[in-house]
mmCIF file of C-alpha atoms and ligand atoms in Angstrom:
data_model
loop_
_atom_site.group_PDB
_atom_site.id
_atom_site.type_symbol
_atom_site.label_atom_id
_atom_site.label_comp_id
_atom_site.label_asym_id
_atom_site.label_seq_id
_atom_site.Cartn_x
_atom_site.Cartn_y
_atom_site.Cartn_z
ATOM 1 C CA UNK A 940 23.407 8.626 49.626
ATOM 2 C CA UNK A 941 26.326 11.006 50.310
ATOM 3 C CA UNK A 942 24.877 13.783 53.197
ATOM 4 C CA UNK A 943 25.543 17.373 51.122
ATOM 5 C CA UNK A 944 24.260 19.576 54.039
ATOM 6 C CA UNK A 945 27.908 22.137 55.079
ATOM 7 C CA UNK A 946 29.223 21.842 58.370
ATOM 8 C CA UNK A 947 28.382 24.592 60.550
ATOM 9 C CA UNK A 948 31.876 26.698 61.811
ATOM 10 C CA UNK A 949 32.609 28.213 64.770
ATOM 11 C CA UNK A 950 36.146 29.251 66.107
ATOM 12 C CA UNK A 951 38.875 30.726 68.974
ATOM 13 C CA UNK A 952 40.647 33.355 68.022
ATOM 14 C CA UNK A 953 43.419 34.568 69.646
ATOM 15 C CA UNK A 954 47.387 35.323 69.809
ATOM 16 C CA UNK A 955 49.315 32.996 71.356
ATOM 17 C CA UNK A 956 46.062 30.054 70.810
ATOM 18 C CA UNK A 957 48.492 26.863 70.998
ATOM 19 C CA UNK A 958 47.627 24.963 73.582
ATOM 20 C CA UNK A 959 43.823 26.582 74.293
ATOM 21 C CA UNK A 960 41.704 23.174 74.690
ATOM 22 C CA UNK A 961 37.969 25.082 73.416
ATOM 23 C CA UNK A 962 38.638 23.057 70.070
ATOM 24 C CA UNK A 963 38.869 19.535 72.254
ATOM 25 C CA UNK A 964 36.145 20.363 74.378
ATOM 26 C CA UNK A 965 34.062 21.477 71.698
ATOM 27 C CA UNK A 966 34.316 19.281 69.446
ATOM 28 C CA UNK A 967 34.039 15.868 71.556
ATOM 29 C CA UNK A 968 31.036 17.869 72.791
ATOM 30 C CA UNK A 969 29.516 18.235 69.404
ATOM 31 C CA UNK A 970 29.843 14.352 68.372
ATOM 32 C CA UNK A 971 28.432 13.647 71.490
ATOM 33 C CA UNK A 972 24.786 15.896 70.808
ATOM 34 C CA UNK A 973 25.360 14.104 67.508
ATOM 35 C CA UNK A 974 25.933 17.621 65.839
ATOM 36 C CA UNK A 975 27.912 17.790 62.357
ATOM 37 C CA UNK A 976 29.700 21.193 63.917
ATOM 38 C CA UNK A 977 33.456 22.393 63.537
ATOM 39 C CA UNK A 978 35.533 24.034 65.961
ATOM 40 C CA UNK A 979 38.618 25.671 64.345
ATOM 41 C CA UNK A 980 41.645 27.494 66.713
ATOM 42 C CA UNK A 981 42.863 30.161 64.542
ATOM 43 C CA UNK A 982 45.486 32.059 65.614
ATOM 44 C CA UNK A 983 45.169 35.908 64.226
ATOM 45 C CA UNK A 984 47.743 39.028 64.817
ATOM 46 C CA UNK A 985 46.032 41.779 66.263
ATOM 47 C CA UNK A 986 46.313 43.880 62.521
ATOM 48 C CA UNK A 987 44.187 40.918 60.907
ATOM 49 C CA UNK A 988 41.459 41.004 63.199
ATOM 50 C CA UNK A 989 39.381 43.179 61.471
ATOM 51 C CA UNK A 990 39.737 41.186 58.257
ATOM 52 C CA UNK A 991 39.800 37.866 60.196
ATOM 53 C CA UNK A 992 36.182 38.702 61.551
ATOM 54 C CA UNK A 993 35.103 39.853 58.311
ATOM 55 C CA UNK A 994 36.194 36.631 57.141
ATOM 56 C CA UNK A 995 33.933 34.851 59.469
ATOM 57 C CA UNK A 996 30.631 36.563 58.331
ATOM 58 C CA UNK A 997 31.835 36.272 54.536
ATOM 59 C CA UNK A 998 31.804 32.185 55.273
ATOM 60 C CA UNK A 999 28.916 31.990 57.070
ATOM 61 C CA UNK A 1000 30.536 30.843 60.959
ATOM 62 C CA UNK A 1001 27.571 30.843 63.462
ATOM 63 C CA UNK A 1002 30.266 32.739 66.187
ATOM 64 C CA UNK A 1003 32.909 32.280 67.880
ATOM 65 C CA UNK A 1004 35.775 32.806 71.194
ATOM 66 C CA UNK A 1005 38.244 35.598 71.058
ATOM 67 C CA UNK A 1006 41.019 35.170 73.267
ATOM 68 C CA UNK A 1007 43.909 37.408 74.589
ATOM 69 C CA UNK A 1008 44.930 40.009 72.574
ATOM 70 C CA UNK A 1009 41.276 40.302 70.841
ATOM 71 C CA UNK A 1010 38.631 40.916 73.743
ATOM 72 C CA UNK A 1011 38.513 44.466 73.619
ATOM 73 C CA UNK A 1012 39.919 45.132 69.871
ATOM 74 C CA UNK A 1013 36.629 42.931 68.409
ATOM 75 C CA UNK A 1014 34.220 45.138 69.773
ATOM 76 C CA UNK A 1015 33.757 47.806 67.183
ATOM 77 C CA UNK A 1016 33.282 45.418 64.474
ATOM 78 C CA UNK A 1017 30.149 43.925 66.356
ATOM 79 C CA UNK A 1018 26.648 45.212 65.590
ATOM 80 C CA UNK A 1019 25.663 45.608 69.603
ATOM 81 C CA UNK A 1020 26.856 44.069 72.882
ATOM 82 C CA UNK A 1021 24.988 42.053 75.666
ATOM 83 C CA UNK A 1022 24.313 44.523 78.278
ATOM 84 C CA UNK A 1023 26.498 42.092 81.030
ATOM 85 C CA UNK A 1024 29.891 42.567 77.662
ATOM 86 C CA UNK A 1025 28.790 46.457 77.850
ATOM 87 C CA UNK A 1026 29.595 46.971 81.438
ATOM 88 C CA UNK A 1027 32.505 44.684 81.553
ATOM 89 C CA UNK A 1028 34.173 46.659 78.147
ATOM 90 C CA UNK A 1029 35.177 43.078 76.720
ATOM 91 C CA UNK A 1030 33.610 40.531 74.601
ATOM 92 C CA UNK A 1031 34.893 36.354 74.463
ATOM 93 C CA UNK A 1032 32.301 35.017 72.620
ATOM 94 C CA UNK A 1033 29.988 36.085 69.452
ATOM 95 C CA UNK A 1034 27.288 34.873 67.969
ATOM 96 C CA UNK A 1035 25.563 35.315 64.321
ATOM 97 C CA UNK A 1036 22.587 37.975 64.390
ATOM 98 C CA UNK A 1037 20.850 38.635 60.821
ATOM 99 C CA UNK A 1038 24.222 40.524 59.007
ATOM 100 C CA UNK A 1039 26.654 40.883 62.004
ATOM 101 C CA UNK A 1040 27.665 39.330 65.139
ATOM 102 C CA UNK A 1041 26.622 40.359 68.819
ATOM 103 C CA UNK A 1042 29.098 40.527 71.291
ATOM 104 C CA UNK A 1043 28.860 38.508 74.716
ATOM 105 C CA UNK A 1044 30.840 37.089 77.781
ATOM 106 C CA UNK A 1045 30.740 34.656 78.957
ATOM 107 C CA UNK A 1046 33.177 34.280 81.798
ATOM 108 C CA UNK A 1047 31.821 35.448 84.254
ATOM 109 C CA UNK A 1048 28.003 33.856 83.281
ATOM 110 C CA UNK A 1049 30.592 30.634 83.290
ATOM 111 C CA UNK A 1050 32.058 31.752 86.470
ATOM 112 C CA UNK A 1051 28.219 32.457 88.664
ATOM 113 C CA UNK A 1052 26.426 29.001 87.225
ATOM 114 C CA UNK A 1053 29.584 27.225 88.769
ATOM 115 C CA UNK A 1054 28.756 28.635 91.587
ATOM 116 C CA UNK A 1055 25.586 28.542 91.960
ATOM 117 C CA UNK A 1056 25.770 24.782 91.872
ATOM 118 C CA UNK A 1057 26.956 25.401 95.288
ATOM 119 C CA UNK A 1058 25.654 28.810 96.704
ATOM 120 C CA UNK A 1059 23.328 31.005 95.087
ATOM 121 C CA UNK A 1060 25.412 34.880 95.229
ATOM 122 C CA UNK A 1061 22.123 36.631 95.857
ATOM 123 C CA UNK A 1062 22.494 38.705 99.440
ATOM 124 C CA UNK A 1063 26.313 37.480 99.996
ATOM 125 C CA UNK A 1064 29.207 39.378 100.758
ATOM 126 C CA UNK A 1065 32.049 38.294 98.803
ATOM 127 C CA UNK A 1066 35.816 39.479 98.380
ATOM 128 C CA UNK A 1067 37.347 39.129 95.131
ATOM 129 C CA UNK A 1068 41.021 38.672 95.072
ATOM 130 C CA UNK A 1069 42.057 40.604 91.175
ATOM 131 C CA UNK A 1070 40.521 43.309 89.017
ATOM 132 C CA UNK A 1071 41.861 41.871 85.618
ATOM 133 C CA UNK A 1072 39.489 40.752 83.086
ATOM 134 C CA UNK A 1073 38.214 37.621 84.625
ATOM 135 C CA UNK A 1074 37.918 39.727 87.976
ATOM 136 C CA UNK A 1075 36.220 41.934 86.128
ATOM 137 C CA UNK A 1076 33.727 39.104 84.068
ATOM 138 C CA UNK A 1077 33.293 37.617 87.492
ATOM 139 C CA UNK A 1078 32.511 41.059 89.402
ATOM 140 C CA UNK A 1079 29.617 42.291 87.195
ATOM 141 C CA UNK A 1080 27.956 39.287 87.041
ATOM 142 C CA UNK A 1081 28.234 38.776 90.700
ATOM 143 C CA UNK A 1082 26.548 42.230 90.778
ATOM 144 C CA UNK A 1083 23.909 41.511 87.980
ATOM 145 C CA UNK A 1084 23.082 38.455 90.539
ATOM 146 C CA UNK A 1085 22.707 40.765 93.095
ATOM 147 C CA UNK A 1086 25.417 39.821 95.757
ATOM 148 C CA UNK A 1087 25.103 42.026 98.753
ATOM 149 C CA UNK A 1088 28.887 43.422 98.849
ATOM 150 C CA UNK A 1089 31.864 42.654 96.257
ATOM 151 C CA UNK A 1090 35.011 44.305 98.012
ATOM 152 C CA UNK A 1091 37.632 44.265 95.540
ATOM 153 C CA UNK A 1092 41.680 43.139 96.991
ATOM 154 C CA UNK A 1093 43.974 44.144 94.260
ATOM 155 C CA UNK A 1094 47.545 45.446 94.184
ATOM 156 C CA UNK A 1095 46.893 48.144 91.310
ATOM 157 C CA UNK A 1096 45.143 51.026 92.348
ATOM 158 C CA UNK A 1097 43.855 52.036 89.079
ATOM 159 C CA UNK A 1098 42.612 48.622 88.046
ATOM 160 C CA UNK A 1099 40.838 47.983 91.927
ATOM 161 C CA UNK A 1100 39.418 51.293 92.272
ATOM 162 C CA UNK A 1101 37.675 51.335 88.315
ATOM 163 C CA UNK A 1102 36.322 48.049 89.129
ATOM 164 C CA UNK A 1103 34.523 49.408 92.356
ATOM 165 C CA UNK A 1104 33.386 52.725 90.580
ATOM 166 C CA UNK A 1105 32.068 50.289 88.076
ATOM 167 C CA UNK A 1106 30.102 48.124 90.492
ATOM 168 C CA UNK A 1107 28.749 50.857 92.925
ATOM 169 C CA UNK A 1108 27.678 53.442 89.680
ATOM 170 C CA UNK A 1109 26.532 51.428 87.212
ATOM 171 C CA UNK A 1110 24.997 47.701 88.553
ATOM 172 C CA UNK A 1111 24.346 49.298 91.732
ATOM 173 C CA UNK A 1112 26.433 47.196 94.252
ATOM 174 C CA UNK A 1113 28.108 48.145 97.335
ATOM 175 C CA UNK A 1114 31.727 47.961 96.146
ATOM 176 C CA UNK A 1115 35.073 48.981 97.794
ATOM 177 C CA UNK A 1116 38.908 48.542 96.529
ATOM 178 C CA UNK A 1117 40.857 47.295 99.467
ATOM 179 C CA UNK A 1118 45.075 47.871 98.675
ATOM 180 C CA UNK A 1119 46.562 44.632 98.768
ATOM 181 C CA UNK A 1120 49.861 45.275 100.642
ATOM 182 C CA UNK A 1121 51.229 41.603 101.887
ATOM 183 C CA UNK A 1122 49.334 39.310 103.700
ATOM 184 C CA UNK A 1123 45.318 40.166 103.180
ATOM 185 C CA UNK A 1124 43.571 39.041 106.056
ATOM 186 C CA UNK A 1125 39.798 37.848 105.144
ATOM 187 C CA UNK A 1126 37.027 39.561 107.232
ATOM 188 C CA UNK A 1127 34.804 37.465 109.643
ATOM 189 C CA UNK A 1128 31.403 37.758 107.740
ATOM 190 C CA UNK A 1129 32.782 36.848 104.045
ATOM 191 C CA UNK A 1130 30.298 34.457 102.763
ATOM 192 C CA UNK A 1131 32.346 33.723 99.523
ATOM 193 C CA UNK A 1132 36.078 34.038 98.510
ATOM 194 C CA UNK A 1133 37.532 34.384 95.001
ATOM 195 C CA UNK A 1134 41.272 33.802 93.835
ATOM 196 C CA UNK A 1135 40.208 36.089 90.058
ATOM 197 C CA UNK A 1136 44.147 36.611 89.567
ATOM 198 C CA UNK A 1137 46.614 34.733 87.431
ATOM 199 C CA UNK A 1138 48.231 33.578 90.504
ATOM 200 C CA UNK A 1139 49.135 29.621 90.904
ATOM 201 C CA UNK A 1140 48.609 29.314 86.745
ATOM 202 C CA UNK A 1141 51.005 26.282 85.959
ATOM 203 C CA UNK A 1142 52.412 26.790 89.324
ATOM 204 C CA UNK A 1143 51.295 24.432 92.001
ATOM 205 C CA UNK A 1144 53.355 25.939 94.183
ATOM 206 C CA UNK A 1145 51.896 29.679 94.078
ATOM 207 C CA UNK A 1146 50.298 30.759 96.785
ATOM 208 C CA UNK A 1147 48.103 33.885 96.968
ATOM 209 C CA UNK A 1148 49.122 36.160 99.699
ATOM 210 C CA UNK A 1149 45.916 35.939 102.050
ATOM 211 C CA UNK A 1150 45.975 35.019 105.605
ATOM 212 C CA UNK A 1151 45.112 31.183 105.866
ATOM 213 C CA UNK A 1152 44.299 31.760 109.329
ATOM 214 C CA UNK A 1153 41.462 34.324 108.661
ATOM 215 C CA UNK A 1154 39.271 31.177 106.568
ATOM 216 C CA UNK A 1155 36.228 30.027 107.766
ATOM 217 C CA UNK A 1156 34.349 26.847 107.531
ATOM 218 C CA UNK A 1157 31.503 28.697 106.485
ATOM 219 C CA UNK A 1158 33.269 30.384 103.549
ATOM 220 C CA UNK A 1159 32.834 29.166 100.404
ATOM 221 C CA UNK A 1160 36.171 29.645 98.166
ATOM 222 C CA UNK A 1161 36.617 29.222 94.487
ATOM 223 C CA UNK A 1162 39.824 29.637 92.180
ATOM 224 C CA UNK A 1163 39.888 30.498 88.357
ATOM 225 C CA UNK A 1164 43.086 28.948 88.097
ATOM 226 C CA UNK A 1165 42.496 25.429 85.666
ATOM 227 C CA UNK A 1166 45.562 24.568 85.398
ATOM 228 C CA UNK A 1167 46.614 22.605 87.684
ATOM 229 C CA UNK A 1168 43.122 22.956 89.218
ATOM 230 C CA UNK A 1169 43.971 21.420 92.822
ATOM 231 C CA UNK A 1170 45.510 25.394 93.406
ATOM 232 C CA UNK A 1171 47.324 25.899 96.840
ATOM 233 C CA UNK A 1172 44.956 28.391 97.830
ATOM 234 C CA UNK A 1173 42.043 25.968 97.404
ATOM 235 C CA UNK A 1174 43.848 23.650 99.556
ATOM 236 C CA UNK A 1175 44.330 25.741 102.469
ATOM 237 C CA UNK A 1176 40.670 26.822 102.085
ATOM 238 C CA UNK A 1177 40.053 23.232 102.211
ATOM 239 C CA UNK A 1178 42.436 22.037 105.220
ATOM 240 C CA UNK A 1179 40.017 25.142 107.086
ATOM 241 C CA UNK A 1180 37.085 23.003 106.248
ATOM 242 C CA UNK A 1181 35.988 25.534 103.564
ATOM 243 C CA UNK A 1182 34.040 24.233 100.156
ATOM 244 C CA UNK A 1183 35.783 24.986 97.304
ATOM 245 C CA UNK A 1184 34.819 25.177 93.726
ATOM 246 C CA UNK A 1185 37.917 25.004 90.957
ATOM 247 C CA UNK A 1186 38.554 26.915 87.827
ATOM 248 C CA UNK A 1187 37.654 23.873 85.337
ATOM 249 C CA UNK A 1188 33.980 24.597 86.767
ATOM 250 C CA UNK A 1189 34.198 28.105 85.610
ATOM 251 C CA UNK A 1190 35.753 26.469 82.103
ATOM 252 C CA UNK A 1191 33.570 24.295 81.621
ATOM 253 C CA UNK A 1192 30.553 26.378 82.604
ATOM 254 C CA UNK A 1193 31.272 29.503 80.045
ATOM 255 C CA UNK A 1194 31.845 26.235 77.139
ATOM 256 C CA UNK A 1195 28.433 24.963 78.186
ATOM 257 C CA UNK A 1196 26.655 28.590 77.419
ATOM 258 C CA UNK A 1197 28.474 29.346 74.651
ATOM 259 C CA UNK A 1198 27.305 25.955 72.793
ATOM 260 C CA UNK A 1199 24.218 26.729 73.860
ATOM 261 C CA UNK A 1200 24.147 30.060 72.457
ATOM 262 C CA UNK A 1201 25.428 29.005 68.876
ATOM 263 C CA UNK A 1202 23.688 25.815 68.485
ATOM 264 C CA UNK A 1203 20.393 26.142 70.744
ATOM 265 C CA UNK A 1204 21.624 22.656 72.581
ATOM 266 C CA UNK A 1205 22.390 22.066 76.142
ATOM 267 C CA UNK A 1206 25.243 20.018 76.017
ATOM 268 C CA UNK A 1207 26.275 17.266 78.782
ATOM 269 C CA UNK A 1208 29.105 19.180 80.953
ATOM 270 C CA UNK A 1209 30.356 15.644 81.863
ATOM 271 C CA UNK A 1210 31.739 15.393 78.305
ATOM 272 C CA UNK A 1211 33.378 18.844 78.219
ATOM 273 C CA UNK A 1212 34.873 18.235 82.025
ATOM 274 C CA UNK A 1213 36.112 15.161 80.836
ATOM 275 C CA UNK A 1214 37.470 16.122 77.567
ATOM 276 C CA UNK A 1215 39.697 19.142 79.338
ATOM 277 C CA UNK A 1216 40.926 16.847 82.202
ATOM 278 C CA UNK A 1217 42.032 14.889 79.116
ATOM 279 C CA UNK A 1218 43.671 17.671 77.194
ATOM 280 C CA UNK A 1219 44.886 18.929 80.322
ATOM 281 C CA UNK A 1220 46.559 15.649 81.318
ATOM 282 C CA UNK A 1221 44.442 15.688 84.889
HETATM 283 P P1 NDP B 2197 44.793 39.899 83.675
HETATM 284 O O1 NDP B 2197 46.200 39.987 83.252
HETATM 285 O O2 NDP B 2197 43.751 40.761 83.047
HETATM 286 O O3 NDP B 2197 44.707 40.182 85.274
HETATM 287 C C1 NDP B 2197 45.603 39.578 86.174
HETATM 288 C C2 NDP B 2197 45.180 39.934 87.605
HETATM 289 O O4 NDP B 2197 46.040 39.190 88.494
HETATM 290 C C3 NDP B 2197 45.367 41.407 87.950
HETATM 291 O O5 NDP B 2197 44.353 41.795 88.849
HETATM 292 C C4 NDP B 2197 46.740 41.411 88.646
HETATM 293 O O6 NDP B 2197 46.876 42.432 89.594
HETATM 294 C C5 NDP B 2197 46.673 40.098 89.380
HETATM 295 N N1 NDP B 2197 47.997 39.570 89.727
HETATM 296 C C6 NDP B 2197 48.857 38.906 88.911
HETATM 297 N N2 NDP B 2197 49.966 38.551 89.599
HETATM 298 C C7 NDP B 2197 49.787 39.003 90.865
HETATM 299 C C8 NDP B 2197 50.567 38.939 92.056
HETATM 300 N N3 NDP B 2197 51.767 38.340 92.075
HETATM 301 N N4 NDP B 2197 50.088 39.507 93.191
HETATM 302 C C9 NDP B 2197 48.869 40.101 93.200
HETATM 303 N N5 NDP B 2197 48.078 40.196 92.112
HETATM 304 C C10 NDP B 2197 48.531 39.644 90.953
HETATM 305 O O7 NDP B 2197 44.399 38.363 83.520
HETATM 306 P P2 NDP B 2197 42.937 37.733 83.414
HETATM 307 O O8 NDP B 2197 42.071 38.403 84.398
HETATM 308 O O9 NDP B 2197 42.520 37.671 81.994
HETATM 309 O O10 NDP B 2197 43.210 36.226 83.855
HETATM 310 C C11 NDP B 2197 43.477 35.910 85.227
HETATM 311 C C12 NDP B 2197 43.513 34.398 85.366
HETATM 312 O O11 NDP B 2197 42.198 33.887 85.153
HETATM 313 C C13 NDP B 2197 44.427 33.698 84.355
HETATM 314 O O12 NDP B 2197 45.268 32.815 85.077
HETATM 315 C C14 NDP B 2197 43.482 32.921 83.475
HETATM 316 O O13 NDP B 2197 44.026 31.690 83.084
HETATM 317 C C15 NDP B 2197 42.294 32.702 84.394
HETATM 318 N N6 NDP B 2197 41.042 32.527 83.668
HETATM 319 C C16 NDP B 2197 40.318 31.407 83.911
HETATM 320 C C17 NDP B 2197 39.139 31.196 83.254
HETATM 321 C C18 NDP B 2197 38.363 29.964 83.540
HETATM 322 O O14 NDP B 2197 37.424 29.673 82.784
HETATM 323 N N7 NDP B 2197 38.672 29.224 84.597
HETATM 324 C C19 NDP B 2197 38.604 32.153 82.262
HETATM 325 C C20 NDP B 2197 39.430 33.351 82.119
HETATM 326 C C21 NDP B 2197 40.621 33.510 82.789
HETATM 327 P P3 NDP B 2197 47.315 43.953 89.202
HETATM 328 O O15 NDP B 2197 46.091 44.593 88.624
HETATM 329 O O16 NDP B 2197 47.708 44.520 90.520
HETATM 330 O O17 NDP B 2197 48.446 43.822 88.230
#
C-alpha cells in the first residue's frame, strides 16, 4: 500500500544560494537516519523575505537556514530568539514553535563542538583573527563556554571594538580589540588561535597576515575557511607543530545541530563530512 504520510520541509534561504551544499549534506543525511525529510535551497530577494517566511509557516516547514543577505532581516518575523542569536544580533537557523518560528545560530555552537573534540575553551585564552559574523557566532559562544580571554585582531575599528564591548558587558568575558596593522604577532600564552575572516576562501594561496614565527606547538589553531579546507594559515600552524582543526569541522558541526534541532535525531557526521568533501570536490 502506497505510504500517504507528507514529507516534512525544511530549507536555505539566501541571495546568491547556488552553490551552498546544506541541501547535499542534508539530504544524504536524512536517507541515511532513514527519514522521509526534504531539503529545498531557495533563493529569495531581500523584499520577499517577509512573504517567503510567511510562506514557510503557511506550508507547514519544520525550519530552516538563512544565509547572506537574510541573517539579520529574519529576525523580526520570529516569535523570540535563543539567548546565544540575541547577543550575537543574527539568526541562521529556525525552527517551528506552536504558530511561529524561534530564531537560533548555530555557527558558532557548530564552531565550539568542533573544537571541543580537541580542547575544551573553558579557562583558555584565545585570539580571534575577524569580527564579522562568524567572528562574531564564534566569539559569544566562546564566551558562553567560558574561555578565560577572547582578544579580538581586526582591521575595522568599529566592528573589533563592538565585538569586545559585547563580550566584556554582556557574557562577561575579558575582551580587548587589538588594531590589526600588518603583520600580527601572536602572544606567548595563546592557548587557541582562530582565522574567523573570509581570508584564504577559494584562495589557497591567501595567507592571513600573522607572524608564523610567533606559533607555538602548544597552540591549538583552527580556520573557518571550507573551501579549500587545507588553508595556508593552517599549514604554517602545522609546519610549527601546532594542531589544527579546519572549517568543514565547523560545517559540519552547525549541520549536525541543526538536524538535530528540527528532527530530534543525531545524525552520523561521517555522512555529512563525506557528502561536502563530495560536493566540494575534496
Ligand atoms: P563578514 O563579511 O561578516 O566578515 C569578514 C571578516 O573578515 C571581517 O572581520 C573583515 O575585517 C575580515 N577581512 C576580510 N578580508 C580581510 C583582509 N584582507 N584583511 C583583514 N581582515 C579581513 O563575513 P562572515 O564573518 O560572514 O564570514 C567570514 C568567513 O567565514 C567566510 O569566508 C565564510 O565562508 C566563513 N564561514 C564559515 C563557516 C563554516 O561553517 N566553516 C560558517 C560561516 C562562515 P573588517 O571588519 O576589518 O572588514
Amino acid at each position: 500500500m502506497a505510504d500517504e504520510s507528507l514529507q516534512e520541509i525544511v530549507c536555505c534561504m539566501g541571495k546568491p544560494v547556488a552553490g551552498n551544499p546544506s541541501q547535499f549534506m542534508m539530504e544524504r543525511s536524512f536517507a541515511a537516519a532513514g527519514l522521509d525529510w526534504r531539503y529545498l535551497t531557495l533563493e529569495v530577494s531581500p523584499e520577499d523575505l517577509p512573504a517567503a517566511v510567511a510562506g514557510m509557516k503557511a506550508m507547514g516547514f519544520r525550519g530552516g537556514n538563512f544565509t547572506i543577505p537574510h541573517k539579520v532581516a529574519v529576525i523580526p518575523h520570529l516569535k523570540r530568539l535563543t539567548e546565544a542569536a540575541e547577543l550575537m544580533g543574527a539568526v541562521n537557523c529556525i525552527f517551528a514553535e506552536g504558530d511561529g518560528f524561534v530564531g537560533e545560530n548555530t555557527d558558532g555552537k557548530g564552531f565550539v563542538s568542533a573544537l571541543k573534540e580537541v580542547i575544551d575553551p573553558e579557562g583558555k585564552k584565545i585570539v580571534l583573527f575577524g569580527a564579522g559574523g562568524a567572528a562574531r557566532a564564534i566569539a559569544v559562544e566562546l564566551g558562553l563556554n567560558k574561555a578565560a580571554s577572547i582578544d579580538i585582531v581586526n582591521r575595522d575599528a568599529g566592528r573589533g571594538r563592538d565585538l569586545s564591548k559585547l563580550l566584556s558587558e554582556r557574557v562577561g568575558i575579558d575582551s580587548k580589540w587589538i588594531p590589526w596593522n600588518g603583520t600580527h604577532e601572536l602572544p606567548e600564552e595563546a592557548d587557541i588561535v582562530i582565522n574567523g575572516t573570509s581570508i584564504g576562501l577559494c584562495d589557497g594561496s591567501a595567507m592571513v597576515p600573522v607572524d608564523s614565527s610567533t606559533f607555538r606547538e602548544s597552540m591549538i589553531v583552527a580556520d573557518v575557511i571550507f573551501n579549500p579546507p587545507e588553508t595556508r594559515f593552517l599549514q604554517a600552524a602545522k609546519d610549527a607543530g601546532c594542531r589544527t582543526i579546519d572549517g568543514l569541522g565547523m560545517l559540519v558541526n552547525q549541520g549536525v545541530i541543526g538536524f538535530k534541532i528540527w528532527t530530534g535525531v543525531d545524525p552520523d557526521p561521517s555522512v555529512m563530512r563525506e557528502a561536502l568533501e563530495e560536493y566540494l570536490g575534496i
